[in-house]
Tab-separated table of N, CA and C in Angstrom:
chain	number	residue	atom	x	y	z
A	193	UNK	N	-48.293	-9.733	-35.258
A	193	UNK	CA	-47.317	-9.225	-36.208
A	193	UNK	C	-46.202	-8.530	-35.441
A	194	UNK	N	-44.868	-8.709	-35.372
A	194	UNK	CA	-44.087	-8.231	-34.576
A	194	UNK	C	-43.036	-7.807	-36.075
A	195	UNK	N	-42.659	-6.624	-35.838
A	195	UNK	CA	-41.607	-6.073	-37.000
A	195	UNK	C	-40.413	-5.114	-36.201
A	196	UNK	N	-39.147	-6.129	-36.330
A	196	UNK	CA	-38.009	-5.589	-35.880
A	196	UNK	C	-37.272	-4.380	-36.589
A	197	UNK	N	-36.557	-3.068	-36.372
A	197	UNK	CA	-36.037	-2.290	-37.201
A	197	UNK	C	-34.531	-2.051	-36.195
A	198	UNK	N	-33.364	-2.538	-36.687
A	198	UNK	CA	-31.999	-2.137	-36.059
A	198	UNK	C	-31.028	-2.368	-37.114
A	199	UNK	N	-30.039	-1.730	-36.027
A	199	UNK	CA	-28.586	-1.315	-37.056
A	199	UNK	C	-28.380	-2.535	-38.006
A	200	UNK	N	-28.072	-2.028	-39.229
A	200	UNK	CA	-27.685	-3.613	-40.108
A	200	UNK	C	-25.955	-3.630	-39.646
A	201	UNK	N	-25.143	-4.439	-39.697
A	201	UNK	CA	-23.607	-4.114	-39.200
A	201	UNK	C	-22.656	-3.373	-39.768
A	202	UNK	N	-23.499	-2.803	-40.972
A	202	UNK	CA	-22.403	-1.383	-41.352
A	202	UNK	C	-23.004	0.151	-40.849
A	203	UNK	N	-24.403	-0.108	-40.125
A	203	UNK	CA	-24.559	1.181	-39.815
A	203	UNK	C	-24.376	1.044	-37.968
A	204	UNK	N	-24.239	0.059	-38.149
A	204	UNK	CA	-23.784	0.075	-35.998
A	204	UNK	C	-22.610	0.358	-35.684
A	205	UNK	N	-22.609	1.136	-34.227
A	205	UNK	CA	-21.676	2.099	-34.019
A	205	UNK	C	-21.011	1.134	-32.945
A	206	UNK	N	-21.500	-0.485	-32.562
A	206	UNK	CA	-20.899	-1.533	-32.002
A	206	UNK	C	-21.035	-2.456	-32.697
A	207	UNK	N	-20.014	-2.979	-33.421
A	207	UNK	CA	-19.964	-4.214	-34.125
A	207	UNK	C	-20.104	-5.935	-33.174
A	208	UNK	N	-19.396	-5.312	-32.496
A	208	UNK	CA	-19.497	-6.215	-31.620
A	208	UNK	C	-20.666	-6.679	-30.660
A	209	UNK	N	-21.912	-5.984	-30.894
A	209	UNK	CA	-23.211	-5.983	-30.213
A	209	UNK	C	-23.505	-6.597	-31.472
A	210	UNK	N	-23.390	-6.464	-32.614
A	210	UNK	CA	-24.343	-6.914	-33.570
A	210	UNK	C	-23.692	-8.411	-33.624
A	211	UNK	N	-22.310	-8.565	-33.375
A	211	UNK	CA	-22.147	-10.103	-33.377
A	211	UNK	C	-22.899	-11.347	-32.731
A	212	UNK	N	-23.299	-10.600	-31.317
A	212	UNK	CA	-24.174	-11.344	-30.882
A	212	UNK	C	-25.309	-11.102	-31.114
A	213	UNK	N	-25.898	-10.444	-31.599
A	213	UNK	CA	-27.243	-10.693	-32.178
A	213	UNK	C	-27.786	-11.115	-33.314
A	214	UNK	N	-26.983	-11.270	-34.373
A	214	UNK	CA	-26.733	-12.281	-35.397
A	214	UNK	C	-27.352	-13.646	-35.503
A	215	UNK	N	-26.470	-14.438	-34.656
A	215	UNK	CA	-26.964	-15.565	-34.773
A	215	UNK	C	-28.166	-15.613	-34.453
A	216	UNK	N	-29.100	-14.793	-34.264
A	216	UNK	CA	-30.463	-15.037	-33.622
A	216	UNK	C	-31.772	-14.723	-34.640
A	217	UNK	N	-30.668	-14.271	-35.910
A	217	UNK	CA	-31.738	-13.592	-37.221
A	217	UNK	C	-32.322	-14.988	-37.618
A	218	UNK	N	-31.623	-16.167	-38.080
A	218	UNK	CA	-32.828	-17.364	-38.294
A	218	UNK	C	-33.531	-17.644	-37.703
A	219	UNK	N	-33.462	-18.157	-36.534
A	219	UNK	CA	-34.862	-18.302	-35.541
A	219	UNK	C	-35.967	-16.938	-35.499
A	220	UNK	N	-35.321	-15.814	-35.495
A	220	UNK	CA	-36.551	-15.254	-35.548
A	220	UNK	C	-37.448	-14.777	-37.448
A	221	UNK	N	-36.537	-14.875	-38.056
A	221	UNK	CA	-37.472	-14.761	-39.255
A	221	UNK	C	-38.665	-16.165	-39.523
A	222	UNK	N	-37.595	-17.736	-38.860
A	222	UNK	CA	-38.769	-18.808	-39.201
A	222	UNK	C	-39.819	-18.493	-37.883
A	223	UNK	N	-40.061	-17.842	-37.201
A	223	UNK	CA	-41.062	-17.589	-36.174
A	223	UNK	C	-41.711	-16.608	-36.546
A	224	UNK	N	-41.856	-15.805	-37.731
A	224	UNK	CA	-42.785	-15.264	-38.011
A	224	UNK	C	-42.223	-13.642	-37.838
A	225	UNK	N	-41.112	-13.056	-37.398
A	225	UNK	CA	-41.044	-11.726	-37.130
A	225	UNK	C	-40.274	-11.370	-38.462
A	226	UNK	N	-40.877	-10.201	-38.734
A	226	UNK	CA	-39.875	-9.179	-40.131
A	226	UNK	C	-39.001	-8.584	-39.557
A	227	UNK	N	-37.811	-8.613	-40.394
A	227	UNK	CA	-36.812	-7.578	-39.651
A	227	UNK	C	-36.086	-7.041	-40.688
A	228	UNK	N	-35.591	-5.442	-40.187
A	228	UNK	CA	-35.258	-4.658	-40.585
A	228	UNK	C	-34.085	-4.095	-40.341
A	229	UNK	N	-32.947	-3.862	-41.616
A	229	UNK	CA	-31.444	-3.427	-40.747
A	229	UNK	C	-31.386	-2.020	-41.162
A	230	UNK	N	-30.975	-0.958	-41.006
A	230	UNK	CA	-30.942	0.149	-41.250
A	230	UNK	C	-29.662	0.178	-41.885
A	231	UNK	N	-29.792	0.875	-43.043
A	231	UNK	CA	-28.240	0.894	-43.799
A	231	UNK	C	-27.437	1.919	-43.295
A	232	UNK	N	-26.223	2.092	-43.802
A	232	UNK	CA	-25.299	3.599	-43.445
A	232	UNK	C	-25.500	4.490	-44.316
A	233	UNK	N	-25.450	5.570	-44.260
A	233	UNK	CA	-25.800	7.143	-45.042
A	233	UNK	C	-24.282	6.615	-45.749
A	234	UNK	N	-23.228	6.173	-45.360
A	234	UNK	CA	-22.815	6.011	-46.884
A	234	UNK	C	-22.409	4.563	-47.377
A	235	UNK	N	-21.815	4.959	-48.461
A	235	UNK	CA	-21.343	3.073	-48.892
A	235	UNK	C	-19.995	2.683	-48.717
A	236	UNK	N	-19.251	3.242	-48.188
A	236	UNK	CA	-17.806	3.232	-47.429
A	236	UNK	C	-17.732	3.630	-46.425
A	237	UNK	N	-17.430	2.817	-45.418
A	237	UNK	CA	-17.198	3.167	-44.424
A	237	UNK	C	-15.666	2.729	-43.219
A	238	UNK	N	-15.128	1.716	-44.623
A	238	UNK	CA	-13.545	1.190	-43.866
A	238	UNK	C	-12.855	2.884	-43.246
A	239	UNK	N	-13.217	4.008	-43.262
A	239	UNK	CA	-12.176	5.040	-42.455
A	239	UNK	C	-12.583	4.580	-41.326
A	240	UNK	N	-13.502	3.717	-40.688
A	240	UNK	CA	-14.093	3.990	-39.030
A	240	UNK	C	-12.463	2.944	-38.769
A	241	UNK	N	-12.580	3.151	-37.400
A	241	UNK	CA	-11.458	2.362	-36.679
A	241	UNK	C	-12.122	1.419	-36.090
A	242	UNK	N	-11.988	0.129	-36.758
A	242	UNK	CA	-12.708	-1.256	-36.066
A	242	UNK	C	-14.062	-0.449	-35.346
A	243	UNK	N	-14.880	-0.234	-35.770
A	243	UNK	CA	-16.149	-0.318	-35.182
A	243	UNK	C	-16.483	0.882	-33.999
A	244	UNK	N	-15.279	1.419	-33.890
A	244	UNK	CA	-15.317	2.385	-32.697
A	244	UNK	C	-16.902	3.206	-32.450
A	245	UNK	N	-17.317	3.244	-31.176
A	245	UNK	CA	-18.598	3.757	-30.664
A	245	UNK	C	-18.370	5.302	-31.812
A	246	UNK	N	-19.497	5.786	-32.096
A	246	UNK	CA	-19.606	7.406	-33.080
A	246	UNK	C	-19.254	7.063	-34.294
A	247	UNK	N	-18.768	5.787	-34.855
A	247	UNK	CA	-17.932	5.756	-36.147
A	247	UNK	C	-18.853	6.328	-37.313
A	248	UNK	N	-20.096	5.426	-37.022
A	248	UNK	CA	-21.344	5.567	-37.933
A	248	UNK	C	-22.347	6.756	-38.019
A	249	UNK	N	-22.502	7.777	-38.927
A	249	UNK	CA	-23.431	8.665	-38.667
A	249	UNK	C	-25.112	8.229	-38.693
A	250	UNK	N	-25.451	7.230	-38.966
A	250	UNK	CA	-26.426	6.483	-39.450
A	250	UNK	C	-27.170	5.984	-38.241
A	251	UNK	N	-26.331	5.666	-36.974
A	251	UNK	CA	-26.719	4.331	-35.923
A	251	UNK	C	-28.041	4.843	-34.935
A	252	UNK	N	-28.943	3.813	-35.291
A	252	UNK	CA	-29.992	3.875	-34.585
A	252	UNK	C	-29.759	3.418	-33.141
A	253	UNK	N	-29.936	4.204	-32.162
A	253	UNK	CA	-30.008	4.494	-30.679
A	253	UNK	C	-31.487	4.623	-29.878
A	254	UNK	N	-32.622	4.032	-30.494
A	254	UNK	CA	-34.164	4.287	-29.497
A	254	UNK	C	-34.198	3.049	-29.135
A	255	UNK	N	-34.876	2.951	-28.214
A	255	UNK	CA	-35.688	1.455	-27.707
A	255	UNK	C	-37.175	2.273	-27.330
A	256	UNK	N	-37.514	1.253	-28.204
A	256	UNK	CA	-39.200	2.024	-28.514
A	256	UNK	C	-40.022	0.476	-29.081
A	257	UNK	N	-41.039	0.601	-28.572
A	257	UNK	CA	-42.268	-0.365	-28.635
A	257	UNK	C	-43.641	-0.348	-28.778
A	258	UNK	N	-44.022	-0.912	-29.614
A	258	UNK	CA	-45.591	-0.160	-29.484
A	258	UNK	C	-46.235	-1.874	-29.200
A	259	UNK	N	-47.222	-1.659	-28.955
A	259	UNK	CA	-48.581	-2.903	-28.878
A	259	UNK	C	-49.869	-2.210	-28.925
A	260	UNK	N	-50.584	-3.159	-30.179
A	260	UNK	CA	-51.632	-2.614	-30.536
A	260	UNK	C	-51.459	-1.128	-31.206
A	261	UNK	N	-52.715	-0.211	-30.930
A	261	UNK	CA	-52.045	0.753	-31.590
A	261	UNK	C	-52.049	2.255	-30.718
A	262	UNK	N	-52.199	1.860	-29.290
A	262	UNK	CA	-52.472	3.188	-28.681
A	262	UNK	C	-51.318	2.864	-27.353
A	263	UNK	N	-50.356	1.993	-27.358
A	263	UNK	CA	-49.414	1.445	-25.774
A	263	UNK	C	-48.083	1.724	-26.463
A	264	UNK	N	-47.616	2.487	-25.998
A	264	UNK	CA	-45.669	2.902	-26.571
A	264	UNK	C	-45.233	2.793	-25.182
A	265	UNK	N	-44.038	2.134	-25.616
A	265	UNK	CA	-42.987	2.009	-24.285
A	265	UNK	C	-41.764	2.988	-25.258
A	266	UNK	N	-41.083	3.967	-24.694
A	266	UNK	CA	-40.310	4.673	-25.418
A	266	UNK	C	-39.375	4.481	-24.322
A	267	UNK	N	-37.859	4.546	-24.242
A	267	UNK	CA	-36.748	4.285	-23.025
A	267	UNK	C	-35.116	4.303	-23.145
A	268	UNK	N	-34.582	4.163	-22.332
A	268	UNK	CA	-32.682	3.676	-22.581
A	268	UNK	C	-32.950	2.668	-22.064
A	269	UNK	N	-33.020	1.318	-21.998
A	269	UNK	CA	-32.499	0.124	-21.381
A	269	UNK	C	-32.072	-0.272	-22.372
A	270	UNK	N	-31.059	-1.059	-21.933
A	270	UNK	CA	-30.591	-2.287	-22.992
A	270	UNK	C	-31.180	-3.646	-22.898
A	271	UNK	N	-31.207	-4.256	-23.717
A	271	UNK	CA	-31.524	-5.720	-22.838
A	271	UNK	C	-30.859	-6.725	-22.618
A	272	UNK	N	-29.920	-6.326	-21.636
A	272	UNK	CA	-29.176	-6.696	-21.186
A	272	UNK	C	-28.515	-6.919	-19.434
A	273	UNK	N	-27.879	-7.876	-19.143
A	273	UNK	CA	-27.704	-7.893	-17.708
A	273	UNK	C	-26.865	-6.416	-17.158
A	274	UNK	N	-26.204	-5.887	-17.678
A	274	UNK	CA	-25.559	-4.441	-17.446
A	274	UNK	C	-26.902	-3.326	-16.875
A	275	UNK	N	-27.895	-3.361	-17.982
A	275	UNK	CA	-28.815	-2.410	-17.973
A	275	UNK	C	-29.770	-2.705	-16.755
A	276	UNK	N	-30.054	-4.032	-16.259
A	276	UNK	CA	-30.769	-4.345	-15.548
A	276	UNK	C	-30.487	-4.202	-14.250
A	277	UNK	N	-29.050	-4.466	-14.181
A	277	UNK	CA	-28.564	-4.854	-12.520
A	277	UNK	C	-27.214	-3.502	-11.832
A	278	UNK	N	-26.757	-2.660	-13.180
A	278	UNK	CA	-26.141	-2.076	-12.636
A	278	UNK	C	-26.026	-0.248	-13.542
A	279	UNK	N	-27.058	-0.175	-14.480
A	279	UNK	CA	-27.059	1.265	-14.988
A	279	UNK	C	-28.067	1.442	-14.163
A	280	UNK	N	-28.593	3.207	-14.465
A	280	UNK	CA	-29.345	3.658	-14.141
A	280	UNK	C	-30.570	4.055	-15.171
A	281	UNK	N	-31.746	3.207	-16.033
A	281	UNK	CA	-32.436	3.694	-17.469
A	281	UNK	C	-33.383	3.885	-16.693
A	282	UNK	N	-34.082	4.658	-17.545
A	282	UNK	CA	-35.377	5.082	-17.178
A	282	UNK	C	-36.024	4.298	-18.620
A	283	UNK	N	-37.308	4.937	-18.783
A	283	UNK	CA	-38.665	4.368	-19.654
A	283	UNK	C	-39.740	4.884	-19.281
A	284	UNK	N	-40.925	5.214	-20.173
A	284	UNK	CA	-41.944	5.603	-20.453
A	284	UNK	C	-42.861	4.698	-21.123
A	285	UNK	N	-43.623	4.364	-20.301
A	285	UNK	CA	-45.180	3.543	-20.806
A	285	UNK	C	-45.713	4.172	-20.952
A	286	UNK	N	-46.632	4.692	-22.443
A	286	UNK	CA	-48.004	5.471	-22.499
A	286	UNK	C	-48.972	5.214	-23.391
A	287	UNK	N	-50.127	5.270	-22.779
A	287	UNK	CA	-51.192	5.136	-23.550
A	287	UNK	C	-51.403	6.027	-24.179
A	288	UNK	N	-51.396	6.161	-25.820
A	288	UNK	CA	-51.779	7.252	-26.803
A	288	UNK	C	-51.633	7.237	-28.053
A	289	UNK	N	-52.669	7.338	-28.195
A	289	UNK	CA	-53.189	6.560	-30.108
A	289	UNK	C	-51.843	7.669	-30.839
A	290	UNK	N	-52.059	8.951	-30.353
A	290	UNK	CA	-50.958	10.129	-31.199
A	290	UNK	C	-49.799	9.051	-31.096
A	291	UNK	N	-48.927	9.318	-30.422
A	291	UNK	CA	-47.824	9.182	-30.048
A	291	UNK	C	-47.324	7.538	-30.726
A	292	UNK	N	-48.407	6.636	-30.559
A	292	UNK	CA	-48.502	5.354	-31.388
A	292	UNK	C	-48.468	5.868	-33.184
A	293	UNK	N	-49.209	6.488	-33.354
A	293	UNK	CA	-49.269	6.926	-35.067
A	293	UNK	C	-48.156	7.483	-35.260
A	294	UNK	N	-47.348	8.332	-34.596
A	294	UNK	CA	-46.228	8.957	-34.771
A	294	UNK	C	-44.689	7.912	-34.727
A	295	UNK	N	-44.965	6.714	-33.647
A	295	UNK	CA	-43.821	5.589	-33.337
A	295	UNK	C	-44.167	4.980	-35.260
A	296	UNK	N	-45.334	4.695	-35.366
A	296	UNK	CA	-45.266	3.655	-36.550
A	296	UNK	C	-44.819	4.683	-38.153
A	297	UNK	N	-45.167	5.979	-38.159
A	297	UNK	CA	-44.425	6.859	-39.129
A	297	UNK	C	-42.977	6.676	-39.213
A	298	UNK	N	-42.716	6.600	-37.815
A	298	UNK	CA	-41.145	6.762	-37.752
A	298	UNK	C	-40.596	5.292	-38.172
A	299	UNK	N	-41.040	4.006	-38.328
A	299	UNK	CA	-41.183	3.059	-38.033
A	299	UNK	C	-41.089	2.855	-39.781
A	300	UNK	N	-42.321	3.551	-40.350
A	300	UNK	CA	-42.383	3.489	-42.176
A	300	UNK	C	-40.892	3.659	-42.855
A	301	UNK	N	-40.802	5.001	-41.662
A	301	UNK	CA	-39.716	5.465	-42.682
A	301	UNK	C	-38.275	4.487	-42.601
A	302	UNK	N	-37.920	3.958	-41.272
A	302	UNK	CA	-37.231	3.372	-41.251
A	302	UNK	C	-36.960	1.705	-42.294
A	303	UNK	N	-38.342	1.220	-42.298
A	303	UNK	CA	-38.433	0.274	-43.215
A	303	UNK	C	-38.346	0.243	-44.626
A	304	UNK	N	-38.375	1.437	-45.074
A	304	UNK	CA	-38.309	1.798	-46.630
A	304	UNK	C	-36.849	1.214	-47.002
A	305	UNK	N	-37.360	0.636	-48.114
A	305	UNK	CA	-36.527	-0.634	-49.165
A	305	UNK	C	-34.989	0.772	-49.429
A	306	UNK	N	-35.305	2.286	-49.673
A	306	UNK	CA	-34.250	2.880	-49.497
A	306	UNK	C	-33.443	3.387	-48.691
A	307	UNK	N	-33.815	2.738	-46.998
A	307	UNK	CA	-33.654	3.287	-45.754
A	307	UNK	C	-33.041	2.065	-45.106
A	308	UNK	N	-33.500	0.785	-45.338
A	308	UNK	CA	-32.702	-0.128	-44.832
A	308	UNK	C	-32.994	-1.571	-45.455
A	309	UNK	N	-32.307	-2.405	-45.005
A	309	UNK	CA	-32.299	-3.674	-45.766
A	309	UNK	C	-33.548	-5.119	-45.071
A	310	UNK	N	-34.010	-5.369	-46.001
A	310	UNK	CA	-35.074	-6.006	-45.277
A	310	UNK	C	-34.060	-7.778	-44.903
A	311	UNK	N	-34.164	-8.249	-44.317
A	311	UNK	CA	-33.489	-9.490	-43.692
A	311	UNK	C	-34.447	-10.654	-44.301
A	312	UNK	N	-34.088	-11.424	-45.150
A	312	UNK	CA	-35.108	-12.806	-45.693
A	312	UNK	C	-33.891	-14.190	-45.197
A	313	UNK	N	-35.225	-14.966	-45.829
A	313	UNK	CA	-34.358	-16.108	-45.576
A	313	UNK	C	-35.260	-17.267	-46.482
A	314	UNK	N	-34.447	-17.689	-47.176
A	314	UNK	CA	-34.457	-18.189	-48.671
A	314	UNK	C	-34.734	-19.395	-48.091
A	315	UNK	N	-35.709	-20.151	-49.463
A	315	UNK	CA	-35.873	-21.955	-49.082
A	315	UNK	C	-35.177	-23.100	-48.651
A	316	UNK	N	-33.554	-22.346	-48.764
A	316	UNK	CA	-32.243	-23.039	-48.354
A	316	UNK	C	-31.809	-22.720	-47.141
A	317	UNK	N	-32.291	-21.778	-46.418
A	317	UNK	CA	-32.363	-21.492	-44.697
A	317	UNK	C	-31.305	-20.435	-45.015
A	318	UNK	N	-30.880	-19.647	-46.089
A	318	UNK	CA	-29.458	-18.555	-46.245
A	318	UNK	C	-30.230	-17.462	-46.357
A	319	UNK	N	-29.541	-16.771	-45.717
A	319	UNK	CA	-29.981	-15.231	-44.823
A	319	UNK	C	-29.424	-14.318	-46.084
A	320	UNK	N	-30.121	-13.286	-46.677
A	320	UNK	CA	-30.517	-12.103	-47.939
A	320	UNK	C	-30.945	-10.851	-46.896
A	321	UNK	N	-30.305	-10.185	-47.953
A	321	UNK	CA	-30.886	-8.309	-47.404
A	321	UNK	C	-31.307	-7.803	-48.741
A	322	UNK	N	-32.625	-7.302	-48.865
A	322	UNK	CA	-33.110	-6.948	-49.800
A	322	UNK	C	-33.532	-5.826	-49.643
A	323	UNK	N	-32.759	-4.221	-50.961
A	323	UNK	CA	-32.976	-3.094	-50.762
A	323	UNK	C	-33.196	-2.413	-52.160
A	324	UNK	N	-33.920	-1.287	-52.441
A	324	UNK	CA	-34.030	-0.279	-53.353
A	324	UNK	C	-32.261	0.310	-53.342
A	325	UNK	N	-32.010	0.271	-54.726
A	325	UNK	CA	-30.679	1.483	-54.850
A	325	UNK	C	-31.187	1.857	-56.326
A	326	UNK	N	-31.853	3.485	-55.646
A	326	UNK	CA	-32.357	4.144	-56.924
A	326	UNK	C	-33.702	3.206	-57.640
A	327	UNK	N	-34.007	2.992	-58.782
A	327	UNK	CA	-35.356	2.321	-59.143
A	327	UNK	C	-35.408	0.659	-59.186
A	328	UNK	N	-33.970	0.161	-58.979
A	328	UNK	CA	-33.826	-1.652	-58.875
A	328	UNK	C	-33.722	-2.022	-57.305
A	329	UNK	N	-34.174	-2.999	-57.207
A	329	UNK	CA	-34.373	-4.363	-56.096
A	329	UNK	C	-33.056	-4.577	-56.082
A	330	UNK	N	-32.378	-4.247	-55.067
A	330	UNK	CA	-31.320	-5.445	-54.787
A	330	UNK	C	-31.275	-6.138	-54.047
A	331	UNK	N	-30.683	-7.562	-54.031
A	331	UNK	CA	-30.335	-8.711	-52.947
A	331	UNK	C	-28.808	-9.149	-53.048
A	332	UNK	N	-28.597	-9.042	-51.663
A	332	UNK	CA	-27.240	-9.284	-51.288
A	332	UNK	C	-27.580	-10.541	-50.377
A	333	UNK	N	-26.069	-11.306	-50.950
A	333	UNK	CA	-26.408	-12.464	-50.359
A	333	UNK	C	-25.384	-12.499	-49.242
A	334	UNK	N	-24.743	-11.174	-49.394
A	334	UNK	CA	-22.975	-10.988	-48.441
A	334	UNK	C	-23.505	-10.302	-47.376
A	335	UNK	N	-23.526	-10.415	-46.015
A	335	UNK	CA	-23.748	-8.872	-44.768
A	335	UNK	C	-23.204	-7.801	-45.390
A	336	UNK	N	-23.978	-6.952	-45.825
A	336	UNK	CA	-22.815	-5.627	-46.068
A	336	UNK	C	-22.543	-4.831	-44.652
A	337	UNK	N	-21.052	-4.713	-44.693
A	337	UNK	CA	-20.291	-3.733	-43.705
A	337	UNK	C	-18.578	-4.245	-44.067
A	338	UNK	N	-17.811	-3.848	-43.843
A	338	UNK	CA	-16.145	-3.625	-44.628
A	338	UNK	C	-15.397	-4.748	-43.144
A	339	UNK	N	-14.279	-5.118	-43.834
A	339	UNK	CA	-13.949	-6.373	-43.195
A	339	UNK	C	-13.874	-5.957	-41.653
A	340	UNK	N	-13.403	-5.085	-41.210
A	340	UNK	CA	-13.222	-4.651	-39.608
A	340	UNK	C	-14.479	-4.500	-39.211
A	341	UNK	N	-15.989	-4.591	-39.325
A	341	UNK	CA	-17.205	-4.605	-38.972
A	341	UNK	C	-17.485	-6.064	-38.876
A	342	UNK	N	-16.775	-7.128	-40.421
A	342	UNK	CA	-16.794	-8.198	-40.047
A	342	UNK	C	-16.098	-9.151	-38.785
A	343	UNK	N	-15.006	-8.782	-38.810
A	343	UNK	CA	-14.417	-9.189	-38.249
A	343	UNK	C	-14.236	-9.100	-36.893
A	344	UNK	N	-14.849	-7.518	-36.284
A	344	UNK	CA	-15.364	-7.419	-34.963
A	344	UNK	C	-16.428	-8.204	-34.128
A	345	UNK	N	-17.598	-8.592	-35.306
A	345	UNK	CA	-18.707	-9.329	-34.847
A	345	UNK	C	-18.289	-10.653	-35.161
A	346	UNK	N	-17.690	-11.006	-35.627
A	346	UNK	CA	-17.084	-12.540	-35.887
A	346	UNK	C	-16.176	-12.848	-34.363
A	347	UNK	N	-15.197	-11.844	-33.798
A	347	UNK	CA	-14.591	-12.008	-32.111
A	347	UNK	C	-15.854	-11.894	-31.364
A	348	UNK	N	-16.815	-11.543	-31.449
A	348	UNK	CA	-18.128	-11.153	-30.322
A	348	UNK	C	-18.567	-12.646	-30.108
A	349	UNK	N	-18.975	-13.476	-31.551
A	349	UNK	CA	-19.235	-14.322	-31.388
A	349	UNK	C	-18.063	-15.678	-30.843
A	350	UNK	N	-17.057	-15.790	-31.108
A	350	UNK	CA	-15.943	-16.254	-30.976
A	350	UNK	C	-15.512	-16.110	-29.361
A	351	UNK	N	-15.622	-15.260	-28.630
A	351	UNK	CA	-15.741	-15.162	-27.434
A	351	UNK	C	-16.229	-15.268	-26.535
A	352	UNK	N	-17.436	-15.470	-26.886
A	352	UNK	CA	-19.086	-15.784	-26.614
A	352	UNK	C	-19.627	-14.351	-25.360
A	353	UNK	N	-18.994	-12.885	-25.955
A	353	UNK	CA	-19.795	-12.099	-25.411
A	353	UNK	C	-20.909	-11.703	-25.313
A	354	UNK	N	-21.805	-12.274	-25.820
A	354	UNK	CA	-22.816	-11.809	-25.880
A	354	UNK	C	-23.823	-11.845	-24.204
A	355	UNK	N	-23.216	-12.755	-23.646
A	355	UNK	CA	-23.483	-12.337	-22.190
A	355	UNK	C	-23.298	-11.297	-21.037
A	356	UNK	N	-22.473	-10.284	-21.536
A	356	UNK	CA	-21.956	-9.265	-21.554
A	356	UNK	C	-22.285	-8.082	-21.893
A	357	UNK	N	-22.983	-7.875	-22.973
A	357	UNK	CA	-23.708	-7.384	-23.991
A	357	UNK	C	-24.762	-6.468	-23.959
């Protein structure tokens, strides 16, 4: 069971990171992984300036992993050729059932239908975010984030940065 939780593209504070990671939401929902976008604390957010890094008060920043239920990798890397060959990240491997019960709390909360949007993908292969607002189910069949979020991750892909990334 592998369950993804990251920025949905109105709560990322790089639009342009989420462009390239986009295209990669079908293949991994038909392979079996759930994924999870984290919404923005609000529902407007066109004041940000194209996507600028801080825009979002919302943006999830951990790289954290668990396996099984007692192995957490908690860290800064990216995964990316930058992080690998020319920052400086550190990381933490540890064995500990606590610290595992505490990653997957944090993990609940993030997945809650009022916390972020769950990512599906319909019998027609078209990609849905499905969330609680207040006591109804909603499904959006649109990415929510305001056209300069779109339109940032639409050049990411268009440029093909994601090698970069």
């Amino acid at each position: 069971e592998v369950e993804v939780v990251t920025n949905s593209l109105e709560a990322t504070d790089v639009p342009v990171v989420h462009g390239a990671y986009a295209p990669h939401r079908r293949a991994l929902l038909a392979s079996g992984v759930t994924l999870f976008e984290l919404r923005a604390e609000h529902d407007n957010d066109e004041g940000a300036v194209m996507g600028a890094p801080g825009s979002s008060a919302s943006a999830l920043h951990i790289k954290a992993l668990m396996v099984d239920d007692d192995i957490v990798f908690v860290g800064t890397p990216n995964a990316d050729p930058r992080s690998v060959w020319w920052n400086s990240e550190v990381g933490l491997l540890v064995e500990s059932e606590g610290l595992a019960r505490e990653l997957r709390e944090l993990v609940a909360v993030g997945t809650s239908p009022g916390q972020s949007y769950r990512v599906i993908l319909d019998d027609e292969g078209r990609l849905g975010w499905e969330t609680r607002r207040g006591d109804e189910t909603v499904r959006l069949s649109r990415e929510p984030g305001g056209p300069w979020r779109h339109a940032n991750a639409w050049l990411s892909r268009l440029l093909r940065l994601e090698r970069w990334l």
